[in-house]
PDB file of C-alpha atoms in Angstrom:
ATOM      1  CA  UNK O   1     174.768 148.646  67.565  1.00 58.00           C
ATOM      2  CA  UNK O   2     176.066 145.869  65.722  1.00 65.00           C
ATOM      3  CA  UNK O   3     178.643 146.220  62.976  1.00 57.00           C
ATOM      4  CA  UNK O   4     176.003 145.328  60.345  1.00 57.00           C
ATOM      5  CA  UNK O   5     173.731 147.932  61.615  1.00 61.00           C
ATOM      6  CA  UNK O   6     176.376 150.580  61.610  1.00 56.00           C
ATOM      7  CA  UNK O   7     177.280 149.545  58.067  1.00 53.00           C
ATOM      8  CA  UNK O   8     173.719 149.755  56.955  1.00 55.00           C
ATOM      9  CA  UNK O   9     173.221 153.096  58.589  1.00 58.00           C
ATOM     10  CA  UNK O  10     176.506 154.411  56.941  1.00 55.00           C
ATOM     11  CA  UNK O  11     175.353 153.338  53.577  1.00 51.00           C
ATOM     12  CA  UNK O  12     172.034 154.912  53.803  1.00 54.00           C
ATOM     13  CA  UNK O  13     173.701 158.219  54.855  1.00 58.00           C
ATOM     14  CA  UNK O  14     176.165 158.014  52.063  1.00 54.00           C
ATOM     15  CA  UNK O  15     173.494 157.259  49.501  1.00 52.00           C
ATOM     16  CA  UNK O  16     171.167 160.102  50.857  1.00 53.00           C
ATOM     17  CA  UNK O  17     174.144 162.468  50.625  1.00 51.00           C
ATOM     18  CA  UNK O  18     174.784 161.523  47.063  1.00 54.00           C
ATOM     19  CA  UNK O  19     171.129 162.148  45.949  1.00 58.00           C
ATOM     20  CA  UNK O  20     170.811 165.555  44.352  1.00 62.00           C
ATOM     21  CA  UNK O  21     167.658 167.677  44.084  1.00 59.00           C
ATOM     22  CA  UNK O  22     165.844 167.755  40.834  1.00 59.00           C
ATOM     23  CA  UNK O  23     166.922 170.339  38.357  1.00 66.00           C
ATOM     24  CA  UNK O  24     164.824 173.624  38.691  1.00 65.00           C
ATOM     25  CA  UNK O  25     163.056 174.688  35.507  1.00 73.00           C
ATOM     26  CA  UNK O  26     164.527 177.743  33.937  1.00 80.00           C
ATOM     27  CA  UNK O  27     161.291 179.548  33.446  1.00 81.00           C
ATOM     28  CA  UNK O  28     163.038 182.576  31.821  1.00 82.00           C
ATOM     29  CA  UNK O  29     164.453 180.379  28.841  1.00 82.00           C
ATOM     30  CA  UNK O  30     160.989 178.582  28.559  1.00 84.00           C
ATOM     31  CA  UNK O  31     159.118 181.782  28.397  1.00 87.00           C
ATOM     32  CA  UNK O  32     161.601 183.238  25.934  1.00 87.00           C
ATOM     33  CA  UNK O  33     161.173 180.174  23.655  1.00 89.00           C
ATOM     34  CA  UNK O  34     157.343 180.381  23.824  1.00 90.00           C
ATOM     35  CA  UNK O  35     157.330 184.125  22.927  1.00 89.00           C
ATOM     36  CA  UNK O  36     159.756 183.530  20.109  1.00 90.00           C
ATOM     37  CA  UNK O  37     157.532 180.762  18.734  1.00 91.00           C
ATOM     38  CA  UNK O  38     154.407 183.121  19.000  1.00 91.00           C
ATOM     39  CA  UNK O  39     156.232 185.783  17.120  1.00 90.00           C
ATOM     40  CA  UNK O  40     157.327 183.449  14.415  1.00 90.00           C
ATOM     41  CA  UNK O  41     153.661 182.111  13.920  1.00 91.00           C
ATOM     42  CA  UNK O  42     152.478 185.796  13.856  1.00 90.00           C
ATOM     43  CA  UNK O  43     155.084 186.528  11.142  1.00 87.00           C
ATOM     44  CA  UNK O  44     154.024 183.462   8.890  1.00 89.00           C
ATOM     45  CA  UNK O  45     150.389 184.497   9.335  1.00 86.00           C
ATOM     46  CA  UNK O  46     151.146 188.062   8.358  1.00 85.00           C
ATOM     47  CA  UNK O  47     153.215 186.982   5.311  1.00 83.00           C
ATOM     48  CA  UNK O  48     150.434 184.662   4.212  1.00 81.00           C
ATOM     49  CA  UNK O  49     147.880 187.518   4.450  1.00 78.00           C
ATOM     50  CA  UNK O  50     150.097 190.007   2.546  1.00 75.00           C
ATOM     51  CA  UNK O  51     150.656 187.363  -0.196  1.00 72.00           C
ATOM     52  CA  UNK O  52     146.754 187.070  -0.445  1.00 64.00           C
ATOM     53  CA  UNK O  53     146.390 190.808  -0.676  1.00 70.00           C
ATOM     54  CA  UNK O  54     149.159 190.998  -3.365  1.00 72.00           C
ATOM     55  CA  UNK O  55     147.411 188.335  -5.317  1.00 64.00           C
ATOM     56  CA  UNK O  56     144.202 190.344  -5.219  1.00 65.00           C
ATOM     57  CA  UNK O  57     146.122 193.344  -6.328  1.00 66.00           C
ATOM     58  CA  UNK O  58     147.566 191.521  -9.304  1.00 65.00           C
ATOM     59  CA  UNK O  59     144.024 190.369 -10.309  1.00 67.00           C
ATOM     60  CA  UNK O  60     142.735 194.016  -9.992  1.00 67.00           C
ATOM     61  CA  UNK O  61     141.824 193.910 -13.737  1.00 74.00           C
ATOM     62  CA  UNK O  62     139.106 191.450 -13.109  1.00 81.00           C
ATOM     63  CA  UNK O  63     135.739 193.523 -13.295  1.00 83.00           C
ATOM     64  CA  UNK O  64     133.120 193.358 -10.446  1.00 86.00           C
ATOM     65  CA  UNK O  65     131.134 190.298 -10.311  1.00 84.00           C
ATOM     66  CA  UNK O  66     127.679 190.434 -11.958  1.00 84.00           C
ATOM     67  CA  UNK O  67     124.630 190.394  -9.759  1.00 83.00           C
ATOM     68  CA  UNK O  68     121.404 188.325 -10.283  1.00 82.00           C
ATOM     69  CA  UNK O  69     118.771 189.918 -12.498  1.00 85.00           C
ATOM     70  CA  UNK O  70     115.550 190.874 -10.915  1.00 82.00           C
ATOM     71  CA  UNK O  71     113.594 188.329 -12.746  1.00 85.00           C
ATOM     72  CA  UNK O  72     115.799 185.346 -13.483  1.00 80.00           C
ATOM     73  CA  UNK O  73     112.967 182.987 -14.214  1.00 84.00           C
ATOM     74  CA  UNK O  74     111.939 179.623 -12.743  1.00 90.00           C
ATOM     75  CA  UNK O  75     114.550 177.392 -11.187  1.00 89.00           C
ATOM     76  CA  UNK O  76     115.764 174.383 -13.328  1.00 91.00           C
ATOM     77  CA  UNK O  77     117.905 172.992 -10.574  1.00 92.00           C
ATOM     78  CA  UNK O  78     118.826 174.085  -6.977  1.00 93.00           C
ATOM     79  CA  UNK O  79     121.597 172.811  -4.785  1.00 93.00           C
ATOM     80  CA  UNK O  80     123.142 173.416  -1.494  1.00 94.00           C
ATOM     81  CA  UNK O  81     126.733 172.669  -0.541  1.00 93.00           C
ATOM     82  CA  UNK O  82     130.043 174.231  -0.616  1.00 92.00           C
ATOM     83  CA  UNK O  83     131.972 176.731  -2.847  1.00 90.00           C
ATOM     84  CA  UNK O  84     135.704 175.652  -2.938  1.00 89.00           C
ATOM     85  CA  UNK O  85     136.965 178.623  -4.895  1.00 87.00           C
ATOM     86  CA  UNK O  86     137.724 179.768  -8.403  1.00 88.00           C
ATOM     87  CA  UNK O  87     140.957 179.510 -10.425  1.00 87.00           C
ATOM     88  CA  UNK O  88     142.107 180.360 -14.058  1.00 87.00           C
ATOM     89  CA  UNK O  89     140.600 177.842 -16.283  1.00 86.00           C
ATOM     90  CA  UNK O  90     142.752 174.751 -16.803  1.00 83.00           C
ATOM     91  CA  UNK O  91     145.149 175.759 -13.944  1.00 83.00           C
ATOM     92  CA  UNK O  92     143.661 174.266 -10.767  1.00 76.00           C
ATOM     93  CA  UNK O  93     146.330 175.708  -8.477  1.00 77.00           C
ATOM     94  CA  UNK O  94     146.126 179.372  -9.769  1.00 79.00           C
ATOM     95  CA  UNK O  95     143.453 180.762  -7.280  1.00 84.00           C
ATOM     96  CA  UNK O  96     141.488 183.828  -8.027  1.00 84.00           C
ATOM     97  CA  UNK O  97     141.049 185.957  -4.971  1.00 83.00           C
ATOM     98  CA  UNK O  98     139.839 189.175  -6.449  1.00 83.00           C
ATOM     99  CA  UNK O  99     136.170 190.302  -5.405  1.00 84.00           C
ATOM    100  CA  UNK O 100     135.975 187.470  -2.826  1.00 84.00           C
ATOM    101  CA  UNK O 101     136.166 184.540  -5.271  1.00 86.00           C
ATOM    102  CA  UNK O 102     139.003 182.936  -3.291  1.00 83.00           C
ATOM    103  CA  UNK O 103     136.843 182.737  -0.150  1.00 84.00           C
ATOM    104  CA  UNK O 104     135.434 179.305   0.537  1.00 88.00           C
ATOM    105  CA  UNK O 105     131.990 179.281   1.971  1.00 91.00           C
ATOM    106  CA  UNK O 106     128.688 177.521   2.119  1.00 94.00           C
ATOM    107  CA  UNK O 107     126.746 177.999  -1.260  1.00 94.00           C
ATOM    108  CA  UNK O 108     123.152 177.855  -2.700  1.00 94.00           C
ATOM    109  CA  UNK O 109     123.234 177.368  -6.408  1.00 93.00           C
ATOM    110  CA  UNK O 110     120.142 177.941  -8.632  1.00 93.00           C
ATOM    111  CA  UNK O 111     120.328 177.348 -12.436  1.00 94.00           C
ATOM    112  CA  UNK O 112     117.785 179.227 -14.513  1.00 92.00           C
ATOM    113  CA  UNK O 113     117.400 180.072 -18.119  1.00 90.00           C
ATOM    114  CA  UNK O 114     119.133 183.415 -17.292  1.00 91.00           C
ATOM    115  CA  UNK O 115     122.169 181.644 -15.813  1.00 91.00           C
ATOM    116  CA  UNK O 116     123.712 180.451 -12.676  1.00 93.00           C
ATOM    117  CA  UNK O 117     122.881 182.139  -9.371  1.00 93.00           C
ATOM    118  CA  UNK O 118     125.630 181.630  -6.706  1.00 93.00           C
ATOM    119  CA  UNK O 119     124.395 182.793  -3.231  1.00 93.00           C
ATOM    120  CA  UNK O 120     127.117 182.522  -0.476  1.00 92.00           C
ATOM    121  CA  UNK O 121     126.214 183.431   3.022  1.00 90.00           C
ATOM    122  CA  UNK O 122     128.918 185.339   4.667  1.00 84.00           C
ATOM    123  CA  UNK O 123     130.732 185.895   1.222  1.00 87.00           C
ATOM    124  CA  UNK O 124     130.054 187.877  -1.911  1.00 87.00           C
ATOM    125  CA  UNK O 125     127.138 186.424  -4.100  1.00 91.00           C
ATOM    126  CA  UNK O 126     127.740 186.387  -7.932  1.00 91.00           C
ATOM    127  CA  UNK O 127     125.654 185.572 -11.092  1.00 93.00           C
ATOM    128  CA  UNK O 128     127.161 183.869 -14.150  1.00 92.00           C
ATOM    129  CA  UNK O 129     124.953 184.854 -17.169  1.00 92.00           C
ATOM    130  CA  UNK O 130     123.910 181.872 -19.341  1.00 91.00           C
ATOM    131  CA  UNK O 131     125.905 183.592 -22.301  1.00 90.00           C
ATOM    132  CA  UNK O 132     129.183 183.382 -19.954  1.00 91.00           C
ATOM    133  CA  UNK O 133     128.912 179.793 -19.258  1.00 93.00           C
ATOM    134  CA  UNK O 134     131.441 177.722 -21.256  1.00 93.00           C
ATOM    135  CA  UNK O 135     131.421 174.072 -19.714  1.00 93.00           C
ATOM    136  CA  UNK O 136     130.604 172.045 -16.687  1.00 93.00           C
ATOM    137  CA  UNK O 137     132.418 168.962 -15.663  1.00 91.00           C
ATOM    138  CA  UNK O 138     133.177 166.465 -12.786  1.00 90.00           C
ATOM    139  CA  UNK O 139     136.752 166.826 -11.333  1.00 86.00           C
ATOM    140  CA  UNK O 140     138.625 165.869  -8.179  1.00 82.00           C
ATOM    141  CA  UNK O 141     140.350 169.196  -7.259  1.00 73.00           C
ATOM    142  CA  UNK O 142     140.595 172.808  -7.474  1.00 78.00           C
ATOM    143  CA  UNK O 143     142.766 175.403  -5.546  1.00 71.00           C
ATOM    144  CA  UNK O 144     144.300 173.206  -2.937  1.00 68.00           C
ATOM    145  CA  UNK O 145     141.129 171.200  -2.301  1.00 70.00           C
ATOM    146  CA  UNK O 146     141.442 167.478  -3.482  1.00 71.00           C
ATOM    147  CA  UNK O 147     138.470 165.147  -3.456  1.00 72.00           C
ATOM    148  CA  UNK O 148     137.537 161.708  -4.696  1.00 71.00           C
ATOM    149  CA  UNK O 149     137.344 161.283  -8.470  1.00 74.00           C
ATOM    150  CA  UNK O 150     134.219 163.183  -9.636  1.00 72.00           C
ATOM    151  CA  UNK O 151     133.595 164.669  -6.129  1.00 82.00           C
ATOM    152  CA  UNK O 152     133.558 168.285  -7.443  1.00 89.00           C
ATOM    153  CA  UNK O 153     131.368 170.134  -9.818  1.00 90.00           C
ATOM    154  CA  UNK O 154     133.453 172.527 -11.782  1.00 91.00           C
ATOM    155  CA  UNK O 155     131.827 175.163 -13.846  1.00 93.00           C
ATOM    156  CA  UNK O 156     134.025 177.149 -16.603  1.00 93.00           C
ATOM    157  CA  UNK O 157     132.749 180.598 -17.293  1.00 92.00           C
ATOM    158  CA  UNK O 158     134.025 183.781 -18.849  1.00 92.00           C
ATOM    159  CA  UNK O 159     134.342 187.034 -17.069  1.00 89.00           C
ATOM    160  CA  UNK O 160     136.200 190.183 -18.000  1.00 84.00           C
ATOM    161  CA  UNK O 161     137.765 188.291 -20.994  1.00 87.00           C
ATOM    162  CA  UNK O 162     139.149 185.547 -18.773  1.00 88.00           C
ATOM    163  CA  UNK O 163     138.031 181.942 -18.382  1.00 92.00           C
ATOM    164  CA  UNK O 164     137.526 180.817 -14.825  1.00 92.00           C
ATOM    165  CA  UNK O 165     136.828 177.488 -13.270  1.00 91.00           C
ATOM    166  CA  UNK O 166     134.614 177.587  -9.991  1.00 91.00           C
ATOM    167  CA  UNK O 167     134.353 174.471  -7.755  1.00 90.00           C
ATOM    168  CA  UNK O 168     131.323 173.424  -5.892  1.00 91.00           C
ATOM    169  CA  UNK O 169     130.469 170.328  -3.914  1.00 90.00           C
ATOM    170  CA  UNK O 170     126.966 169.441  -3.372  1.00 90.00           C
ATOM    171  CA  UNK O 171     125.699 168.163   0.099  1.00 90.00           C
ATOM    172  CA  UNK O 172     124.458 165.221  -2.060  1.00 88.00           C
ATOM    173  CA  UNK O 173     127.178 164.412  -4.489  1.00 81.00           C
ATOM    174  CA  UNK O 174     124.939 162.162  -6.518  1.00 85.00           C
ATOM    175  CA  UNK O 175     123.477 165.438  -7.998  1.00 89.00           C
ATOM    176  CA  UNK O 176     126.626 166.554  -9.766  1.00 90.00           C
ATOM    177  CA  UNK O 177     126.004 164.544 -12.832  1.00 91.00           C
ATOM    178  CA  UNK O 178     122.585 166.049 -13.294  1.00 93.00           C
ATOM    179  CA  UNK O 179     124.024 169.556 -12.915  1.00 93.00           C
ATOM    180  CA  UNK O 180     126.881 168.815 -15.515  1.00 93.00           C
ATOM    181  CA  UNK O 181     124.201 167.367 -17.971  1.00 93.00           C
ATOM    182  CA  UNK O 182     121.923 170.513 -17.370  1.00 92.00           C
ATOM    183  CA  UNK O 183     124.559 173.137 -17.803  1.00 92.00           C
ATOM    184  CA  UNK O 184     126.192 171.588 -20.783  1.00 92.00           C
ATOM    185  CA  UNK O 185     122.721 171.139 -22.431  1.00 91.00           C
ATOM    186  CA  UNK O 186     121.931 174.886 -21.753  1.00 90.00           C
ATOM    187  CA  UNK O 187     125.211 175.877 -23.225  1.00 88.00           C
ATOM    188  CA  UNK O 188     124.729 173.884 -26.299  1.00 87.00           C
ATOM    189  CA  UNK O 189     121.341 175.275 -26.814  1.00 80.00           C
ATOM    190  CA  UNK O 190     122.526 178.896 -26.289  1.00 74.00           C
ATOM    191  CA  UNK O 191     125.400 178.166 -28.886  1.00 71.00           C
ATOM    192  CA  UNK O 192     122.987 176.638 -31.381  1.00 69.00           C
ATOM    193  CA  UNK O 193     120.508 179.494 -31.173  1.00 64.00           C
ATOM    194  CA  UNK O 194     123.327 182.002 -31.385  1.00 58.00           C
ATOM    195  CA  UNK O 195     124.687 180.325 -34.606  1.00 55.00           C
ATOM    196  CA  UNK O 196     121.135 180.484 -36.133  1.00 57.00           C
ATOM    197  CA  UNK O 197     120.857 184.201 -35.654  1.00 53.00           C
TER     198      UNK O 197
END
């Protein structure tokens, strides 16, 4: 062997000796972190659920929701879409959760002379009598749900001595204006008839 070959072989051996094996993963620590993270997420979820139950307890004075009458009359308007929740009127972040009013769901709305029938598959249905309707308007947000300007139909109604805002979004948002006009016209007619009596 020539000196150059010896030198090359020596360098290769020296370099190979200096290389260290890759660090072995500490599986115990990694599993510990994952378990800790899972427990933290479970704790946060439990606290959120308890907060929701506490809010329902605080709103326990709200009476049961009215059901639809047996004969509500012919439908003036119908709509399918989403129910986004109810809040204290004028306070779009003060969600009402009692009696299932805080549960978001699909919705089928029907407006009749008797009032507004709110059918929610998978959640509690309720009925807003015509005498309890106070206002309808277009808005952009309710209870943590923000949409484009006018993207939400908000109906203000009275229940148990409290004014509530309920937010709906139609599958066809162009219908919202027609609903606002029809509900406000119905409220005005009922108010006029009540004043004449």
